[in-house]
Rosetta silent file (secondary structure, phi, psi, omega in degrees, C-alpha in Angstrom):
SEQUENCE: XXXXXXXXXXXXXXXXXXXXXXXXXXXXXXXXXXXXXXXXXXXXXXXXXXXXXXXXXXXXXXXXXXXXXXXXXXXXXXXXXXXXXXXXXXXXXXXXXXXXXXXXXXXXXXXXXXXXXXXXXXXXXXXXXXXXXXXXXXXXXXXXXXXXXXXXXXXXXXXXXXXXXXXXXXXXXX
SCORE:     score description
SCORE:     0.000 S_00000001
   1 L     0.000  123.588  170.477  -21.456  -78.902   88.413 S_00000001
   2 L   -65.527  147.158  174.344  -21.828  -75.597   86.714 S_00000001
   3 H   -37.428  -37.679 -178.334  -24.301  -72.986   87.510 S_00000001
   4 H   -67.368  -40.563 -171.439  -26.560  -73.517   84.526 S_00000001
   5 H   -48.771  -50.023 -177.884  -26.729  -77.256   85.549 S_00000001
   6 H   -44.971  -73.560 -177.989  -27.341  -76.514   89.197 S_00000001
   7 H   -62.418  -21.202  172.340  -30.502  -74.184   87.845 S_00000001
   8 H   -61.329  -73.455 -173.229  -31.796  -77.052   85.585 S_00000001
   9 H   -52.440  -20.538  148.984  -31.799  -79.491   88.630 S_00000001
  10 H   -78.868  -73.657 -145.841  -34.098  -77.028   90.898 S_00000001
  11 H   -36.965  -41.935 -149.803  -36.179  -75.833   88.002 S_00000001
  12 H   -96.298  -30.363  161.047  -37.048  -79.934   87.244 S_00000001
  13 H   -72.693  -13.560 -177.273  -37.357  -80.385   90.958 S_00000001
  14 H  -114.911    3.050  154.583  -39.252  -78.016   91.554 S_00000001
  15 H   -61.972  -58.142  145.908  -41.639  -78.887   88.608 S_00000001
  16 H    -8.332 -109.610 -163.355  -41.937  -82.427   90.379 S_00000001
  17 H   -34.153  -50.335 -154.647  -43.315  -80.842   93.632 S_00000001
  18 H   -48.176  -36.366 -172.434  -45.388  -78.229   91.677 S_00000001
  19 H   -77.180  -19.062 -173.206  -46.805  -81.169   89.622 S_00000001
  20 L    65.613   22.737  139.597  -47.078  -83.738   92.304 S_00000001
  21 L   -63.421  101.792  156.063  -44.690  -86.063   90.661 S_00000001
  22 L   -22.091   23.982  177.276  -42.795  -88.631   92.367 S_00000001
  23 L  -127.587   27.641  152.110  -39.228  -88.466   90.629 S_00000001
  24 L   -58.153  147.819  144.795  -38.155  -85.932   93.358 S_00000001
  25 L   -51.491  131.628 -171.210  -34.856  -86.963   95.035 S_00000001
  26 L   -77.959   17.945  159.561  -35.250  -89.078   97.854 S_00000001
  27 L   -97.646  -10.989  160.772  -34.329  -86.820  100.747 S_00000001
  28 L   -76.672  -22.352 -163.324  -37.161  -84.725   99.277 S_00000001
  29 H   -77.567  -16.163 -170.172  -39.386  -87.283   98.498 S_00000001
  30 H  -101.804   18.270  162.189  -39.505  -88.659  102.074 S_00000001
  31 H   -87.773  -18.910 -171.324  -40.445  -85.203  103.380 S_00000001
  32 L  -118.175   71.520 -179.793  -43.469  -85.470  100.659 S_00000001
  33 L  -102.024  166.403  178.566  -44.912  -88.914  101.841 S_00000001
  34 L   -42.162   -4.442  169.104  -48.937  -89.128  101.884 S_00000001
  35 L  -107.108  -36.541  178.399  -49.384  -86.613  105.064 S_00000001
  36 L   -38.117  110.943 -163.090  -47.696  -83.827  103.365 S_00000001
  37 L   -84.393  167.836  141.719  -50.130  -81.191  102.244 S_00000001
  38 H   -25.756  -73.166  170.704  -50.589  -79.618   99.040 S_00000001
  39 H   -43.639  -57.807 -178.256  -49.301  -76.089  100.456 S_00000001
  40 H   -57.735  -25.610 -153.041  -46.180  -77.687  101.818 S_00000001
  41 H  -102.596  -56.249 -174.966  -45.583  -79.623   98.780 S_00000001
  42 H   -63.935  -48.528 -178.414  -46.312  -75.541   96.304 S_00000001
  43 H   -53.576  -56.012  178.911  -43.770  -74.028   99.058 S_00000001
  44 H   -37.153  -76.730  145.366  -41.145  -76.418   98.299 S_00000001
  45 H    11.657  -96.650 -166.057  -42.011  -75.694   94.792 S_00000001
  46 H   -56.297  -40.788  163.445  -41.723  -72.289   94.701 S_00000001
  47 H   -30.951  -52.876 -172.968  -38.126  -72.302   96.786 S_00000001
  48 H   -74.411  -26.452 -160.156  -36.617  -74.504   94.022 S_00000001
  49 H   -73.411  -49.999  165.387  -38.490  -72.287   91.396 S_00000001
  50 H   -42.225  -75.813  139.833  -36.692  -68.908   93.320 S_00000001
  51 H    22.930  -89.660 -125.696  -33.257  -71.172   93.108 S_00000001
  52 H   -97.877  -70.018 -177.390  -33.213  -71.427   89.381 S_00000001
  53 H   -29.572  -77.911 -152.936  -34.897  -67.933   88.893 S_00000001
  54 H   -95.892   40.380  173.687  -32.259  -66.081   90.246 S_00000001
  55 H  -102.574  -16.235 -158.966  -29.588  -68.443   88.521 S_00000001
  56 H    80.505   42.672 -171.363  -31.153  -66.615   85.368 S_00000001
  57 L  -107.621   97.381 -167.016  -33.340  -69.852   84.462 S_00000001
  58 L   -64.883  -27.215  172.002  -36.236  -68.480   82.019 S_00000001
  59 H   -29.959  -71.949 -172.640  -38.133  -71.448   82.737 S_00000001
  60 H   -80.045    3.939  177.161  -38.357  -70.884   86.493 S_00000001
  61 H  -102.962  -28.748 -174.903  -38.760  -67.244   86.571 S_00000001
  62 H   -38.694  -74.769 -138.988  -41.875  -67.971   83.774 S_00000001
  63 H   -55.255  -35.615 -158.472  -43.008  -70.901   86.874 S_00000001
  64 H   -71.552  -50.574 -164.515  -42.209  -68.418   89.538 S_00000001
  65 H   -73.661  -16.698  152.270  -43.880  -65.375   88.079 S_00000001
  66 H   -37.504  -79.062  169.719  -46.737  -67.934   87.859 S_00000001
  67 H   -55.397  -21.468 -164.717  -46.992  -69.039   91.424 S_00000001
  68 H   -82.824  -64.842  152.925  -46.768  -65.490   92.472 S_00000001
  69 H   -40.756  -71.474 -167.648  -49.898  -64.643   90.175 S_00000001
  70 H   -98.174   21.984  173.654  -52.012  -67.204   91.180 S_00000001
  71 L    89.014  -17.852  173.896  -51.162  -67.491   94.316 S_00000001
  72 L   -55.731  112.382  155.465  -49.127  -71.478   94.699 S_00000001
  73 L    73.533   26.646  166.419  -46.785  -72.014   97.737 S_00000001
  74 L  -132.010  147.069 -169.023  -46.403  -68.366   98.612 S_00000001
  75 L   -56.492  -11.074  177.969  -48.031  -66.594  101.161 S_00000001
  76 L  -167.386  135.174  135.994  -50.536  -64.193   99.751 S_00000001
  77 L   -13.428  120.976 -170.752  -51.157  -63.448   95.910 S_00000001
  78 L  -143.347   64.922 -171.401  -48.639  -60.967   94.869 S_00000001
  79 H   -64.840  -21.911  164.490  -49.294  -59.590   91.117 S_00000001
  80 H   -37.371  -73.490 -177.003  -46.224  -56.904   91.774 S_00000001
  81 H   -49.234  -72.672 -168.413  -43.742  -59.789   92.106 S_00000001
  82 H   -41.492  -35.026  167.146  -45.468  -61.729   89.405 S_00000001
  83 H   -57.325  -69.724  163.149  -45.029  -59.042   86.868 S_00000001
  84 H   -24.939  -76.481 -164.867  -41.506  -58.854   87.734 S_00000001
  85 H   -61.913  -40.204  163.258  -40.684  -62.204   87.511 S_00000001
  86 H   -39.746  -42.512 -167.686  -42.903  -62.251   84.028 S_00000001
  87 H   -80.251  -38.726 -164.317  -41.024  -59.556   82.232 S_00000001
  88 H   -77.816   -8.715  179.799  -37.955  -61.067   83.251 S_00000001
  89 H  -100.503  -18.454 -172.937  -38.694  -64.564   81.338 S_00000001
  90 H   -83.225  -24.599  167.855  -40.829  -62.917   78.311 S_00000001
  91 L   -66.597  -25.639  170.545  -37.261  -60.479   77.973 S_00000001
  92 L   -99.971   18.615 -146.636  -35.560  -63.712   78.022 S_00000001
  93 L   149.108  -71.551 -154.943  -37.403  -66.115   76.154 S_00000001
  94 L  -101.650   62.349 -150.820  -39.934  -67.736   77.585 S_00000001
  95 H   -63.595  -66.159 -143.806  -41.636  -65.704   75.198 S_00000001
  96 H   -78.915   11.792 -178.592  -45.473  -66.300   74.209 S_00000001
  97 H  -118.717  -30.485  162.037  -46.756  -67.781   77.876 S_00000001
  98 H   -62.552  -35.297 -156.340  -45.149  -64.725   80.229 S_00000001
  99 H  -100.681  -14.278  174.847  -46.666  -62.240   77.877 S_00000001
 100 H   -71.669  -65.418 -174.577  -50.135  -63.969   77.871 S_00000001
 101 H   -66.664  -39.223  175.512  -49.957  -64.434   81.610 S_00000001
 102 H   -62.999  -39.289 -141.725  -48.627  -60.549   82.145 S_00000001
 103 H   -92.359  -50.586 -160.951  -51.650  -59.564   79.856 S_00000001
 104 H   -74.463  -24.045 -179.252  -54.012  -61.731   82.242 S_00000001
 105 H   -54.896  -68.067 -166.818  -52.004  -59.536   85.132 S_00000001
 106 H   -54.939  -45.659 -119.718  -52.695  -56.609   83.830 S_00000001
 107 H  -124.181  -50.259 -164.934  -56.044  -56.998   82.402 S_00000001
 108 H  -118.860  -31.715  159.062  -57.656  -57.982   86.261 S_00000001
 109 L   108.908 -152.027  159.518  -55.080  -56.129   88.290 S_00000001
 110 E   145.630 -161.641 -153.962  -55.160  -57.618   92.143 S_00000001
 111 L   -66.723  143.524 -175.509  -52.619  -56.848   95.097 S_00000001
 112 L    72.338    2.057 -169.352  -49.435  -54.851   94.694 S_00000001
 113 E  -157.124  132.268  176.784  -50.834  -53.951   90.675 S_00000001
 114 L   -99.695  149.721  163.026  -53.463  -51.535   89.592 S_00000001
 115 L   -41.184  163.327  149.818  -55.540  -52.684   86.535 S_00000001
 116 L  -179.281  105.674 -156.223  -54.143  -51.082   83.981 S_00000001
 117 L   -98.552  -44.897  165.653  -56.144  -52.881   80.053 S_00000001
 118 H   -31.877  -59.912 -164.188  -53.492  -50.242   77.639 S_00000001
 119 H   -92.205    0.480  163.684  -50.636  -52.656   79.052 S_00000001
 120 H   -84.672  -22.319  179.965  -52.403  -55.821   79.022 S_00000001
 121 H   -47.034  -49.039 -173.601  -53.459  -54.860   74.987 S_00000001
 122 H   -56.309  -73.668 -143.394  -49.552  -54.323   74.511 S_00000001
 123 H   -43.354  -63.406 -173.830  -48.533  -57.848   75.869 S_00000001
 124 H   -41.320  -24.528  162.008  -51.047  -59.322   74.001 S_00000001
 125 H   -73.973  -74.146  172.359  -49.658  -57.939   70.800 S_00000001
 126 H   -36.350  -17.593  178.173  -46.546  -58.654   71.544 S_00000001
 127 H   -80.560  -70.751  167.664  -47.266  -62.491   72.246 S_00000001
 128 H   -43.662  -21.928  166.839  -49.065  -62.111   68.993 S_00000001
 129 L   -98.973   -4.995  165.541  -46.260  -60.735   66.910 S_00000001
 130 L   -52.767  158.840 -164.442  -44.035  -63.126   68.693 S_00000001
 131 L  -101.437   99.323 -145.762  -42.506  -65.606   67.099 S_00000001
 132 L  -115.832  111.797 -175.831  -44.283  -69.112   67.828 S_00000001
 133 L   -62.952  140.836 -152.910  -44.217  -72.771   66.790 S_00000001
 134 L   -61.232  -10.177 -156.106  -46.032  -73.627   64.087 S_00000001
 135 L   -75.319  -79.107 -152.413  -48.256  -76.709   66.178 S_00000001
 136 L   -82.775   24.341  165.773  -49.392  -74.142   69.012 S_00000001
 137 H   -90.715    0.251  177.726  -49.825  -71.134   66.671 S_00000001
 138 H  -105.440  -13.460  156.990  -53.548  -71.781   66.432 S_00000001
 139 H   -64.632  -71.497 -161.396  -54.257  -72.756   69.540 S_00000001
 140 H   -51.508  -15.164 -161.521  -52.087  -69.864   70.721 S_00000001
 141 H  -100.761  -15.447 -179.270  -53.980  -66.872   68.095 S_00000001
 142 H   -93.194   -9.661 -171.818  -57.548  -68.201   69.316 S_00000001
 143 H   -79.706  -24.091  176.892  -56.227  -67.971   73.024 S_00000001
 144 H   -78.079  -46.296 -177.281  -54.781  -64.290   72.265 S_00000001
 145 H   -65.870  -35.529  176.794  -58.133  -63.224   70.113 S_00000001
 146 H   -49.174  -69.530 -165.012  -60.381  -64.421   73.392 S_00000001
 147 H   -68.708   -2.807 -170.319  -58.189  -62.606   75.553 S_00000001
 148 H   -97.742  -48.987  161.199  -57.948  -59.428   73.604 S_00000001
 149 H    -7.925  -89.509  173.156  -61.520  -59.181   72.980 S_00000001
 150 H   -37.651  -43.491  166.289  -62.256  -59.225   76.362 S_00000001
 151 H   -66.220  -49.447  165.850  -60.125  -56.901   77.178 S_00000001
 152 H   -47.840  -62.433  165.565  -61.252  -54.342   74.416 S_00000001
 153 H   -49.093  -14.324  152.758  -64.923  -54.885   75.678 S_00000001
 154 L  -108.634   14.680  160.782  -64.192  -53.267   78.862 S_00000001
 155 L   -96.643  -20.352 -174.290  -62.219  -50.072   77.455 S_00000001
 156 L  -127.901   52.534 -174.230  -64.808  -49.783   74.837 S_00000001
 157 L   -45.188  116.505  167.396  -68.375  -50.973   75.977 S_00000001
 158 L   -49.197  143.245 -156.384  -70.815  -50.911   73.640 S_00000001
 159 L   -70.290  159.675 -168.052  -73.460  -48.253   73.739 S_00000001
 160 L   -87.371  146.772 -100.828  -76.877  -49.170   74.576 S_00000001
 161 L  -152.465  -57.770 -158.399  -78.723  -49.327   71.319 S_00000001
 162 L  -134.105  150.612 -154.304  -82.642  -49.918   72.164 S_00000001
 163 L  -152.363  123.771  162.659  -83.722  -47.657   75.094 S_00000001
 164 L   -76.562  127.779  177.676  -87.429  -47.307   76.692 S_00000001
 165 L   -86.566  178.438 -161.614  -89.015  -43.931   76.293 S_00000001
 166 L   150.028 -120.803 -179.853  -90.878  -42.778   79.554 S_00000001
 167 L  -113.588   56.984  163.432  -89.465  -40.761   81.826 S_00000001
 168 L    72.698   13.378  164.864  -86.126  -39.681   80.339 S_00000001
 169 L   -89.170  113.779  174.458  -84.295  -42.388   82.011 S_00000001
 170 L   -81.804  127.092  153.592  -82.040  -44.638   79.257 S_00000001
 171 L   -99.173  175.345  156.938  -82.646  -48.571   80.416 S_00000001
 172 L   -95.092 -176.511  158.896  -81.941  -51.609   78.434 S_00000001
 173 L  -111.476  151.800 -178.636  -84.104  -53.400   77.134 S_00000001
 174 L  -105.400    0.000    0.000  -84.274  -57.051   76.881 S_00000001
């Protein structure tokens, strides 16, 4: 079996565990019987996902730089790693769901990663100028327009508008 093959068969195994599907191989599956927690079940997960990632398998570096972001089967949230592992599937590929999820990195920042809303705006353009299938490009342009918004409302808040006079203090008004 060749290397690419190799990374297919953890990538698909390790979607199984991520997924809680039952077409795992049966020396894994009888490690993941009905006492087996969720956490034990994302670690496996991530292992096979780590596998395939560093076979060069854009899939599993997407899945990886995933769990790493939101925290599944690894020991603490890690948005450093997650970046990493992002860039290396949206440089390969796995274009318009790494640069959406690096955007969402970027955009709230967390451990190992400062905030930084300039470099979630690029991804988001870049997802957006990406090249996309035609089914999921309208799903994908209101999920980019959401997310850009948002992001543009906290580099550019809007100024408060209607103000109480009094004692030189601007409030808002409701």
């Amino acid at each position: 079996i060749n290397d690419a093959a190799t990374a297919q068969a953890h990538f698909l195994m390790g979607m199984d565990l991520f997924l809680g599907r039952n077409h795992t191989p049966n020396n894994v599956r009888r490690r993941h019987d009905k006492r087996t927690t969720t956490l034990q079940r994302l670690q496996d997960a991530v292992a096979c996902f780590q596998t395939a990632a560093h076979q060069h398998h854009v899939a599993a570096q997407y899945w990886l730089g995933h769990c790493y972001n939101g925290g599944y089967g690894v020991p603490q949230r890690d948005c450093l790693r997650a970046v990493t592992w992002l860039k290396r599937a949206a440089h390969q590929g796995h274009h318009v769901s790494a640069m959406v999820e690096l955007a969402s990195c970027y955009e709230s920042g967390g451990p190992g990663l400062t905030r930084d809303l300039p470099q979630a705006i690029y991804w988001l353009d870049k997802a957006r100028r990406a090249n996309v299938n035609v089914v999921d490009q309208k799903h994908q342009s209101m999920t980019l327009a959401y997310h850009r918004q948002r992001i543009r409302d906290k580099l550019y808040p809007k100024p408060n508008t209607k103000t109480k006079k009094g004692d030189g203090i601007v409030r808002k008004t409701k």
